XYZ file of N, CA, C and O in Angstrom:
672
model
N -1.025 9.220 14.559
C -1.368 10.382 15.342
C -2.691 10.158 16.069
O -2.834 10.521 17.226
N -3.652 9.580 15.380
C -4.978 9.363 15.966
C -4.882 8.457 17.184
O -5.556 8.680 18.182
N -4.029 7.447 17.138
C -3.880 6.502 18.249
C -2.853 6.955 19.278
O -2.677 6.294 20.292
N -2.148 8.043 18.990
C -1.098 8.549 19.883
C -0.116 7.438 20.254
O 0.212 7.226 21.410
N 0.328 6.737 19.208
C 1.181 5.571 19.426
C 2.097 5.360 18.229
O 1.784 5.782 17.125
N 3.189 4.682 18.486
C 4.085 4.259 17.420
C 4.280 2.757 17.481
O 5.256 2.230 16.961
N 3.325 2.070 18.110
C 3.426 0.633 18.323
C 3.617 -0.123 17.009
O 2.909 0.100 16.034
N 4.598 -0.999 16.996
C 4.933 -1.892 15.883
C 5.516 -1.175 14.672
O 5.662 -1.779 13.617
N 5.857 0.092 14.791
C 6.490 0.828 13.690
C 7.983 0.930 13.981
O 8.386 1.295 15.080
N 8.799 0.639 12.986
C 10.242 0.775 13.124
C 10.617 2.247 12.947
O 10.556 2.791 11.844
N 10.999 2.878 14.033
C 11.394 4.282 13.988
C 12.627 4.477 13.115
O 12.718 5.444 12.358
N 13.570 3.549 13.185
C 14.783 3.646 12.375
C 14.430 3.656 10.893
O 15.001 4.424 10.114
N 13.483 2.829 10.492
C 13.019 2.791 9.097
C 12.530 4.160 8.662
O 12.924 4.672 7.610
N 11.712 4.791 9.466
C 11.140 6.083 9.105
C 12.224 7.166 9.086
O 12.232 8.037 8.214
N 13.160 7.118 10.030
C 14.266 8.090 10.040
C 15.068 7.975 8.741
O 15.342 8.983 8.077
N 15.443 6.767 8.371
C 16.235 6.571 7.152
C 15.440 7.031 5.932
O 15.985 7.697 5.041
N 14.152 6.698 5.876
C 13.334 7.107 4.733
C 13.263 8.622 4.602
O 13.247 9.157 3.504
N 13.191 9.327 5.733
C 13.138 10.786 5.695
C 14.323 11.338 4.908
O 14.160 12.175 4.020
N 15.505 10.852 5.221
C 16.698 11.383 4.584
C 16.946 10.758 3.213
O 17.535 11.399 2.342
N 16.478 9.536 3.001
C 16.572 8.942 1.677
C 15.765 9.784 0.685
O 16.244 10.119 -0.395
N 14.541 10.148 1.071
C 13.720 10.955 0.170
C 14.302 12.359 -0.012
O 14.197 12.935 -1.090
N 14.938 12.901 1.021
C 15.608 14.197 0.871
C 16.753 14.077 -0.139
O 16.988 14.994 -0.939
N 17.442 12.927 -0.144
C 18.535 12.737 -1.110
C 17.985 12.662 -2.531
O 18.683 13.018 -3.478
N 16.732 12.223 -2.697
C 16.113 12.213 -4.026
C 16.068 13.627 -4.600
O 16.294 13.825 -5.784
N 15.742 14.595 -3.747
C 15.633 15.979 -4.212
C 16.994 16.486 -4.663
O 17.133 17.023 -5.768
N 18.012 16.307 -3.820
C 19.354 16.803 -4.143
C 19.887 16.128 -5.409
O 20.377 16.798 -6.323
N 19.759 14.812 -5.480
C 20.261 14.086 -6.647
C 19.413 14.387 -7.885
O 19.946 14.479 -8.995
N 18.118 14.560 -7.692
C 17.241 14.914 -8.807
C 17.611 16.245 -9.430
O 17.592 16.402 -10.655
N 17.979 17.215 -8.592
C 18.431 18.512 -9.111
C 19.726 18.323 -9.891
O 19.887 18.864 -10.990
N 20.635 17.524 -9.339
C 21.914 17.254 -9.997
C 21.716 16.612 -11.373
O 22.393 16.948 -12.333
N 20.773 15.687 -11.470
C 20.547 14.936 -12.704
C 19.431 15.521 -13.577
O 19.103 14.940 -14.607
N 18.880 16.660 -13.157
C 17.748 17.260 -13.871
C 16.609 16.256 -14.056
O 16.018 16.157 -15.130
N 16.331 15.505 -13.005
C 15.287 14.483 -13.043
C 14.061 14.978 -12.281
O 14.048 14.994 -11.043
N 13.057 15.375 -13.024
C 11.817 15.840 -12.410
C 11.166 14.727 -11.585
O 10.592 14.989 -10.523
N 11.276 13.487 -12.034
C 10.689 12.354 -11.304
C 11.297 12.225 -9.908
O 10.571 12.051 -8.924
N 12.621 12.313 -9.801
C 13.272 12.232 -8.495
C 12.905 13.423 -7.616
O 12.636 13.260 -6.423
N 12.907 14.605 -8.194
C 12.583 15.812 -7.416
C 11.161 15.733 -6.877
O 10.916 15.986 -5.687
N 10.213 15.366 -7.722
C 8.810 15.271 -7.284
C 8.663 14.193 -6.216
O 8.006 14.419 -5.187
N 9.268 13.024 -6.443
C 9.196 11.938 -5.457
C 9.686 12.426 -4.102
O 9.049 12.201 -3.084
N 10.832 13.097 -4.086
C 11.373 13.596 -2.827
C 10.516 14.683 -2.208
O 10.227 14.658 -1.011
N 10.079 15.636 -3.020
C 9.291 16.764 -2.498
C 7.923 16.330 -1.969
O 7.401 16.941 -1.044
N 7.363 15.297 -2.552
C 6.067 14.802 -2.071
C 6.248 13.953 -0.821
O 5.495 14.080 0.147
N 7.259 13.099 -0.812
C 7.402 12.145 0.284
C 8.031 12.734 1.544
O 7.693 12.299 2.647
N 8.947 13.700 1.413
C 9.597 14.261 2.607
C 8.571 14.838 3.589
O 8.609 14.511 4.779
N 7.628 15.675 3.155
C 6.659 16.197 4.135
C 5.781 15.104 4.758
O 5.487 15.162 5.954
N 5.398 14.107 3.956
C 4.562 13.028 4.497
C 5.317 12.222 5.555
O 4.779 11.920 6.622
N 6.556 11.883 5.255
C 7.359 11.115 6.206
C 7.702 11.975 7.420
O 7.780 11.469 8.541
N 7.862 13.287 7.228
C 8.142 14.187 8.353
C 7.029 14.142 9.387
O 7.283 14.157 10.599
N 5.796 14.088 8.919
C 4.648 14.026 9.834
C 4.680 12.726 10.630
O 4.457 12.724 11.847
N 4.975 11.627 9.961
C 5.075 10.342 10.653
C 6.223 10.371 11.656
O 6.075 9.944 12.804
N 7.357 10.908 11.235
C 8.533 10.973 12.100
C 8.269 11.838 13.330
O 8.640 11.470 14.448
N 7.602 12.943 13.139
C 7.263 13.810 14.278
C 6.349 13.072 15.258
O 6.540 13.159 16.478
N 5.377 12.328 14.736
C 4.500 11.550 15.605
C 5.256 10.477 16.372
O 5.007 10.252 17.558
N 6.185 9.807 15.707
C 6.986 8.790 16.388
C 7.834 9.410 17.490
O 7.951 8.855 18.590
N 8.425 10.552 17.213
C 9.244 11.233 18.216
C 8.378 11.629 19.412
O 8.772 11.453 20.564
N 7.174 12.118 19.142
C 6.287 12.589 20.207
C 5.707 11.434 21.034
O 5.655 11.514 22.255
N 5.270 10.379 20.379
C 4.533 9.327 21.074
C 5.372 8.112 21.454
O 5.022 7.377 22.360
N 6.476 7.900 20.756
C 7.307 6.723 21.023
C 8.694 7.111 21.514
O 9.320 6.386 22.262
N 9.167 8.260 21.057
C 10.501 8.711 21.420
C 11.576 8.045 20.566
O 11.307 7.077 19.858
N 12.767 8.601 20.613
C 13.917 8.060 19.889
C 14.900 7.512 20.908
O 15.148 8.136 21.936
N 15.492 6.365 20.589
C 16.582 5.854 21.415
C 17.835 6.676 21.086
O 17.859 7.432 20.105
N 18.866 6.507 21.879
C 20.134 7.197 21.599
C 20.682 6.779 20.237
O 21.206 7.606 19.494
N 20.551 5.500 19.899
C 21.010 5.003 18.600
C 20.234 5.655 17.463
O 20.815 6.083 16.461
N 18.927 5.761 17.609
C 18.103 6.383 16.578
C 18.426 7.869 16.443
O 18.457 8.400 15.334
N 18.680 8.531 17.550
C 19.047 9.951 17.499
C 20.391 10.126 16.801
O 20.565 11.058 16.003
N 21.328 9.218 17.058
C 22.635 9.274 16.387
C 22.464 9.060 14.879
O 23.075 9.776 14.078
N 21.626 8.100 14.489
C 21.358 7.856 13.067
C 20.750 9.105 12.432
O 21.156 9.521 11.343
N 19.811 9.716 13.123
C 19.168 10.942 12.633
C 20.212 12.032 12.381
O 20.246 12.644 11.316
N 21.071 12.264 13.353
C 22.077 13.329 13.251
C 23.063 13.044 12.120
O 23.396 13.934 11.327
N 23.533 11.802 12.011
C 24.488 11.442 10.955
C 23.853 11.617 9.574
O 24.456 12.201 8.667
N 22.627 11.112 9.395
C 21.960 11.221 8.097
C 21.623 12.673 7.761
O 21.722 13.090 6.603
N 21.256 13.449 8.759
C 20.999 14.876 8.557
C 22.273 15.575 8.076
O 22.250 16.363 7.131
N 23.394 15.255 8.725
C 24.679 15.830 8.308
C 25.025 15.476 6.874
O 25.528 16.310 6.116
N 24.728 14.230 6.477
C 24.987 13.813 5.108
C 24.163 14.586 4.093
O 24.642 14.935 3.014
N 22.912 14.890 4.439
C 22.045 15.658 3.531
C 22.536 17.099 3.420
O 22.506 17.692 2.341
N 23.010 17.655 4.511
C 23.554 19.025 4.479
C 24.816 19.056 3.609
O 25.033 19.989 2.838
N 25.638 18.011 3.698
C 26.887 17.919 2.936
C 26.635 17.636 1.450
O 27.372 18.122 0.582
N 25.607 16.868 1.149
C 25.392 16.346 -0.208
C 25.388 17.409 -1.304
O 26.050 17.213 -2.337
N 24.695 18.543 -1.169
C 24.681 19.519 -2.271
C 26.064 20.084 -2.616
O 26.296 20.532 -3.732
N 26.980 20.062 -1.662
C 28.309 20.629 -1.862
C 29.336 19.579 -2.272
O 30.481 19.907 -2.551
N 28.927 18.338 -2.294
C 29.835 17.225 -2.562
C 29.968 16.945 -4.057
O 29.052 17.199 -4.836
N 31.098 16.395 -4.424
C 31.295 15.910 -5.790
C 30.881 14.438 -5.921
O 31.078 13.833 -6.966
N 30.331 13.892 -4.831
C 29.970 12.475 -4.774
C 28.471 12.291 -4.566
O 28.047 11.400 -3.834
N 27.677 13.121 -5.215
C 26.221 13.062 -5.033
C 25.653 11.696 -5.411
O 24.775 11.176 -4.731
N 26.134 11.112 -6.491
C 25.620 9.809 -6.929
C 25.904 8.741 -5.873
O 25.030 7.930 -5.557
N 27.106 8.748 -5.316
C 27.453 7.779 -4.282
C 26.587 7.977 -3.041
O 26.082 7.002 -2.474
N 26.427 9.223 -2.625
C 25.618 9.506 -1.434
C 24.163 9.104 -1.675
O 23.519 8.507 -0.811
N 23.649 9.398 -2.872
C 22.281 9.002 -3.217
C 22.125 7.484 -3.134
O 21.166 6.973 -2.530
N 23.058 6.740 -3.715
C 22.985 5.282 -3.657
C 23.131 4.766 -2.229
O 22.448 3.825 -1.832
N 23.991 5.399 -1.450
C 24.157 5.005 -0.053
C 22.834 5.160 0.700
O 22.383 4.236 1.381
N 22.191 6.318 0.573
C 20.897 6.534 1.237
C 19.847 5.556 0.710
O 19.031 5.042 1.483
N 19.877 5.286 -0.579
C 18.896 4.376 -1.168
C 19.058 2.958 -0.626
O 18.071 2.300 -0.276
N 20.283 2.481 -0.545
C 20.507 1.130 -0.037
C 20.311 1.059 1.478
O 19.884 0.024 2.001
N 20.583 2.147 2.189
C 20.223 2.196 3.611
C 18.703 2.100 3.755
O 18.198 1.499 4.707
N 17.983 2.702 2.809
C 16.527 2.612 2.811
C 16.045 1.181 2.655
O 15.128 0.741 3.350
N 16.675 0.438 1.747
C 16.312 -0.976 1.560
C 16.553 -1.743 2.865
O 15.680 -2.488 3.334
N 17.725 -1.544 3.461
C 18.056 -2.251 4.705
C 17.105 -1.853 5.826
O 16.637 -2.706 6.586
N 16.788 -0.576 5.931
C 15.914 -0.128 7.021
C 14.482 -0.594 6.829
O 13.764 -0.819 7.806
N 14.042 -0.750 5.588
C 12.683 -1.261 5.343
C 12.545 -2.673 5.904
O 11.462 -3.071 6.345
N 13.642 -3.418 5.904
C 13.613 -4.762 6.486
C 13.371 -4.714 7.989
O 12.846 -5.665 8.568
N 13.742 -3.605 8.619
C 13.492 -3.455 10.057
C 11.998 -3.418 10.365
O 11.563 -3.888 11.412
N 11.207 -2.857 9.437
C 9.758 -2.850 9.649
C 9.203 -4.267 9.566
O 8.359 -4.657 10.362
N 9.704 -5.043 8.622
C 9.294 -6.441 8.508
C 9.643 -7.184 9.796
O 8.825 -7.920 10.350
N 10.859 -6.948 10.272
C 11.326 -7.567 11.525
C 10.439 -7.151 12.693
O 10.073 -7.983 13.529
N 10.087 -5.883 12.771
C 9.260 -5.372 13.872
C 7.898 -6.070 13.895
O 7.413 -6.470 14.958
N 7.275 -6.218 12.743
C 5.981 -6.919 12.689
C 6.140 -8.384 13.091
O 5.319 -8.920 13.847
N 7.170 -9.031 12.587
C 7.383 -10.434 12.911
C 7.665 -10.605 14.397
O 7.155 -11.521 15.036
N 8.473 -9.703 14.960
C 8.859 -9.790 16.365
C 7.664 -9.574 17.297
O 7.471 -10.333 18.241
N 6.852 -8.549 17.013
C 5.724 -8.238 17.900
C 4.496 -9.092 17.602
O 3.617 -9.217 18.444
N 4.436 -9.643 16.385
C 3.285 -10.438 15.943
C 1.986 -9.662 16.145
O 0.958 -10.196 16.542
N 2.100 -8.369 15.851
C 0.982 -7.445 16.064
C 1.148 -6.296 15.085
O 2.259 -5.801 14.910
N 0.067 -5.858 14.454
C 0.183 -4.765 13.485
C 0.310 -3.406 14.155
O 0.767 -2.460 13.526
N -0.081 -3.307 15.414
C 0.008 -2.023 16.105
C -0.688 -0.943 15.296
O -1.819 -1.112 14.873
N 0.009 0.161 15.050
C -0.574 1.264 14.280
C 0.005 1.329 12.862
O -0.142 2.338 12.186
N 0.631 0.242 12.428
C 1.173 0.196 11.070
C 0.009 0.268 10.085
O -0.952 -0.482 10.181
N 0.106 1.183 9.148
C -0.966 1.408 8.168
C -0.755 0.552 6.923
O 0.286 0.660 6.266
N -1.745 -0.263 6.605
C -1.660 -1.059 5.381
C -1.670 -0.141 4.164
O -1.030 -0.432 3.160
N -2.345 0.992 4.265
C -2.363 1.950 3.152
C -0.953 2.484 2.894
O -0.543 2.631 1.743
N -0.215 2.780 3.949
C 1.151 3.273 3.819
C 2.046 2.203 3.186
O 2.837 2.496 2.286
N 1.892 0.958 3.643
C 2.691 -0.132 3.072
C 2.361 -0.342 1.599
O 3.255 -0.521 0.769
N 1.073 -0.316 1.267
C 0.660 -0.504 -0.129
C 1.138 0.655 -1.001
O 1.579 0.442 -2.131
N 1.056 1.876 -0.480
C 1.540 3.037 -1.224
C 3.025 2.895 -1.525
O 3.472 3.147 -2.651
N 3.789 2.469 -0.540
C 5.219 2.259 -0.745
C 5.460 1.157 -1.768
O 6.318 1.296 -2.647
N 4.712 0.052 -1.676
C 4.872 -1.041 -2.629
C 4.579 -0.575 -4.052
O 5.352 -0.824 -4.972
N 3.464 0.118 -4.241
C 3.080 0.593 -5.577
C 4.115 1.581 -6.107
O 4.528 1.503 -7.267
N 4.551 2.501 -5.239
C 5.564 3.475 -5.650
C 6.849 2.814 -6.096
O 7.418 3.164 -7.135
N 7.293 1.822 -5.349
C 8.535 1.126 -5.697
C 8.341 0.296 -6.963
O 9.234 0.246 -7.818
N 7.197 -0.337 -7.103
C 6.918 -1.114 -8.304
C 6.980 -0.214 -9.540
O 7.562 -0.585 -10.566
N 6.416 0.990 -9.433
C 6.483 1.934 -10.550
C 7.922 2.363 -10.828
O 8.304 2.560 -11.983
N 8.742 2.483 -9.759
C 10.155 2.816 -9.952
C 10.890 1.688 -10.660
O 11.812 1.917 -11.442
N 10.501 0.438 -10.389
C 11.118 -0.691 -11.088
C 10.820 -0.577 -12.583
O 11.716 -0.741 -13.422
N 9.576 -0.271 -12.910
C 9.201 -0.116 -14.320
C 9.961 1.063 -14.932
O 10.556 0.940 -16.003
N 9.971 2.198 -14.240
C 10.669 3.392 -14.722
C 12.165 3.115 -14.871
O 12.783 3.481 -15.873
N 12.751 2.455 -13.871
C 14.179 2.137 -13.920
C 14.533 1.174 -15.024
O 15.634 1.201 -15.565
N 13.586 0.316 -15.382
C 13.831 -0.665 -16.440
C 13.629 -0.077 -17.828
O 14.453 -0.266 -18.713
N 12.521 0.628 -18.004
C 12.154 1.110 -19.343
C 12.822 2.435 -19.683
O 13.447 2.569 -20.730
N 12.710 3.406 -18.803
C 13.195 4.751 -19.105
C 14.686 4.890 -18.814
O 15.449 5.351 -19.653
N 15.097 4.494 -17.619
C 16.485 4.708 -17.212
C 17.420 3.584 -17.649
O 18.614 3.812 -17.808
N 16.890 2.378 -17.770
C 17.717 1.195 -18.005
C 18.877 1.175 -17.010
O 20.041 1.007 -17.372
N 18.527 1.359 -15.737
C 19.505 1.487 -14.661
C 19.436 0.256 -13.760
O 18.475 0.089 -13.011
N 20.443 -0.625 -13.817
C 20.423 -1.837 -12.993
C 20.357 -1.544 -11.494
O 19.733 -2.300 -10.747
N 20.993 -0.467 -11.028
C 20.954 -0.145 -9.599
C 19.523 0.152 -9.159
O 19.078 -0.321 -8.109
N 18.793 0.921 -9.951
C 17.398 1.239 -9.622
C 16.555 -0.029 -9.692
O 15.690 -0.259 -8.839
N 16.811 -0.873 -10.669
C 16.060 -2.126 -10.808
C 16.291 -3.042 -9.607
O 15.332 -3.565 -9.023
N 17.536 -3.235 -9.222
C 17.858 -4.121 -8.092
C 17.283 -3.564 -6.805
O 16.682 -4.295 -6.008
N 17.451 -2.259 -6.607
C 16.920 -1.635 -5.405
C 15.399 -1.784 -5.361
O 14.826 -2.158 -4.339
N 14.746 -1.505 -6.485
C 13.295 -1.592 -6.538
C 12.788 -3.005 -6.309
O 11.814 -3.223 -5.580
N 13.438 -3.981 -6.908
C 13.028 -5.371 -6.705
C 13.253 -5.806 -5.257
O 12.445 -6.568 -4.699
N 14.320 -5.312 -4.641
C 14.565 -5.611 -3.220
C 13.437 -5.061 -2.363
O 12.931 -5.742 -1.458
N 13.051 -3.823 -2.631
C 11.928 -3.229 -1.908
C 10.647 -4.012 -2.140
O 9.891 -4.276 -1.201
N 10.363 -4.366 -3.396
C 9.134 -5.102 -3.712
C 9.067 -6.412 -2.932
O 8.025 -6.756 -2.369
N 10.177 -7.137 -2.898
C 10.214 -8.400 -2.153
C 9.970 -8.149 -0.669
O 9.163 -8.839 -0.033
N 10.646 -7.146 -0.118
C 10.492 -6.849 1.304
C 9.065 -6.401 1.636
O 8.473 -6.860 2.615
N 8.517 -5.495 0.825
C 7.157 -5.028 1.093
C 6.143 -6.148 0.930
O 5.130 -6.178 1.639
N 6.380 -7.074 0.024
C 5.469 -8.215 -0.122
C 5.416 -9.022 1.175
O 4.336 -9.396 1.645
N 6.576 -9.281 1.759
C 6.631 -10.015 3.026
C 5.983 -9.197 4.143
O 5.205 -9.718 4.947
N 6.283 -7.894 4.193
C 5.722 -7.041 5.237
C 4.198 -6.993 5.142
O 3.503 -7.100 6.158
N 3.679 -6.852 3.939
C 2.228 -6.810 3.743
C 1.605 -8.159 4.130
O 0.557 -8.198 4.790
N 2.251 -9.248 3.765
C 1.750 -10.573 4.152
C 1.712 -10.709 5.669
O 0.727 -11.223 6.239
N 2.767 -10.243 6.346
C 2.782 -10.288 7.815
C 1.688 -9.403 8.404
O 1.064 -9.760 9.406
N 1.456 -8.251 7.793
C 0.408 -7.356 8.286
C -0.938 -8.084 8.257
O -1.687 -8.050 9.225
N -1.246 -8.749 7.145
C -2.513 -9.481 7.049
C -2.547 -10.669 8.017
O -3.587 -10.973 8.595
N -1.413 -11.306 8.205
C -1.356 -12.445 9.127
C -1.615 -11.997 10.574
O -2.324 -12.674 11.308
N -1.047 -10.858 10.975
C -1.121 -10.429 12.371
C -2.218 -9.408 12.655
O -2.420 -9.025 13.798
N -2.960 -8.988 11.656
C -3.974 -7.958 11.901
C -5.058 -8.439 12.853
O -5.646 -7.656 13.577
N -5.326 -9.727 12.885
C -6.350 -10.228 13.805
C -5.890 -10.146 15.266
O -6.693 -10.199 16.163
N -4.574 -9.976 15.475
C -4.057 -9.808 16.836
C -4.210 -8.377 17.331
O -3.943 -8.090 18.486
N -4.609 -7.465 16.405
C -4.676 -6.044 16.763
C -5.832 -5.782 17.735
O -6.815 -6.467 17.771
């Protein structure tokens, strides 16, 4: 917002994350998981602010707008569905795939633009804690695999950020 720019940020990544975190709330209510509900309730407003800034300063392509509408429809449908677990996993794995788009964006532009290292580190730490939680408390292989995928991706993204920050 301060730079009035979305340079080097993957808008698709942020769009997917918005709805992935919203799915945490719906699935958390279904599973009576306070951890999922809190994660979603805290992250949705934060990502909404980023998404609004991207829309204002960078704009959405037709493809990104279509992704937004489809994912929004899925979140509206999710509370009424008997397939909440499947929808939650779908959004979660879309999140993993979309996070790779941010890595690609940094590599492609070879410039950090307005990408925040604090945001990347926060995401890395959050996912690392989910790996621990998924391993110890939940003993859930899906959460473990997803979390490790994120950790690997964020490690590369953070390394690229440090590599290209001097180009900023």
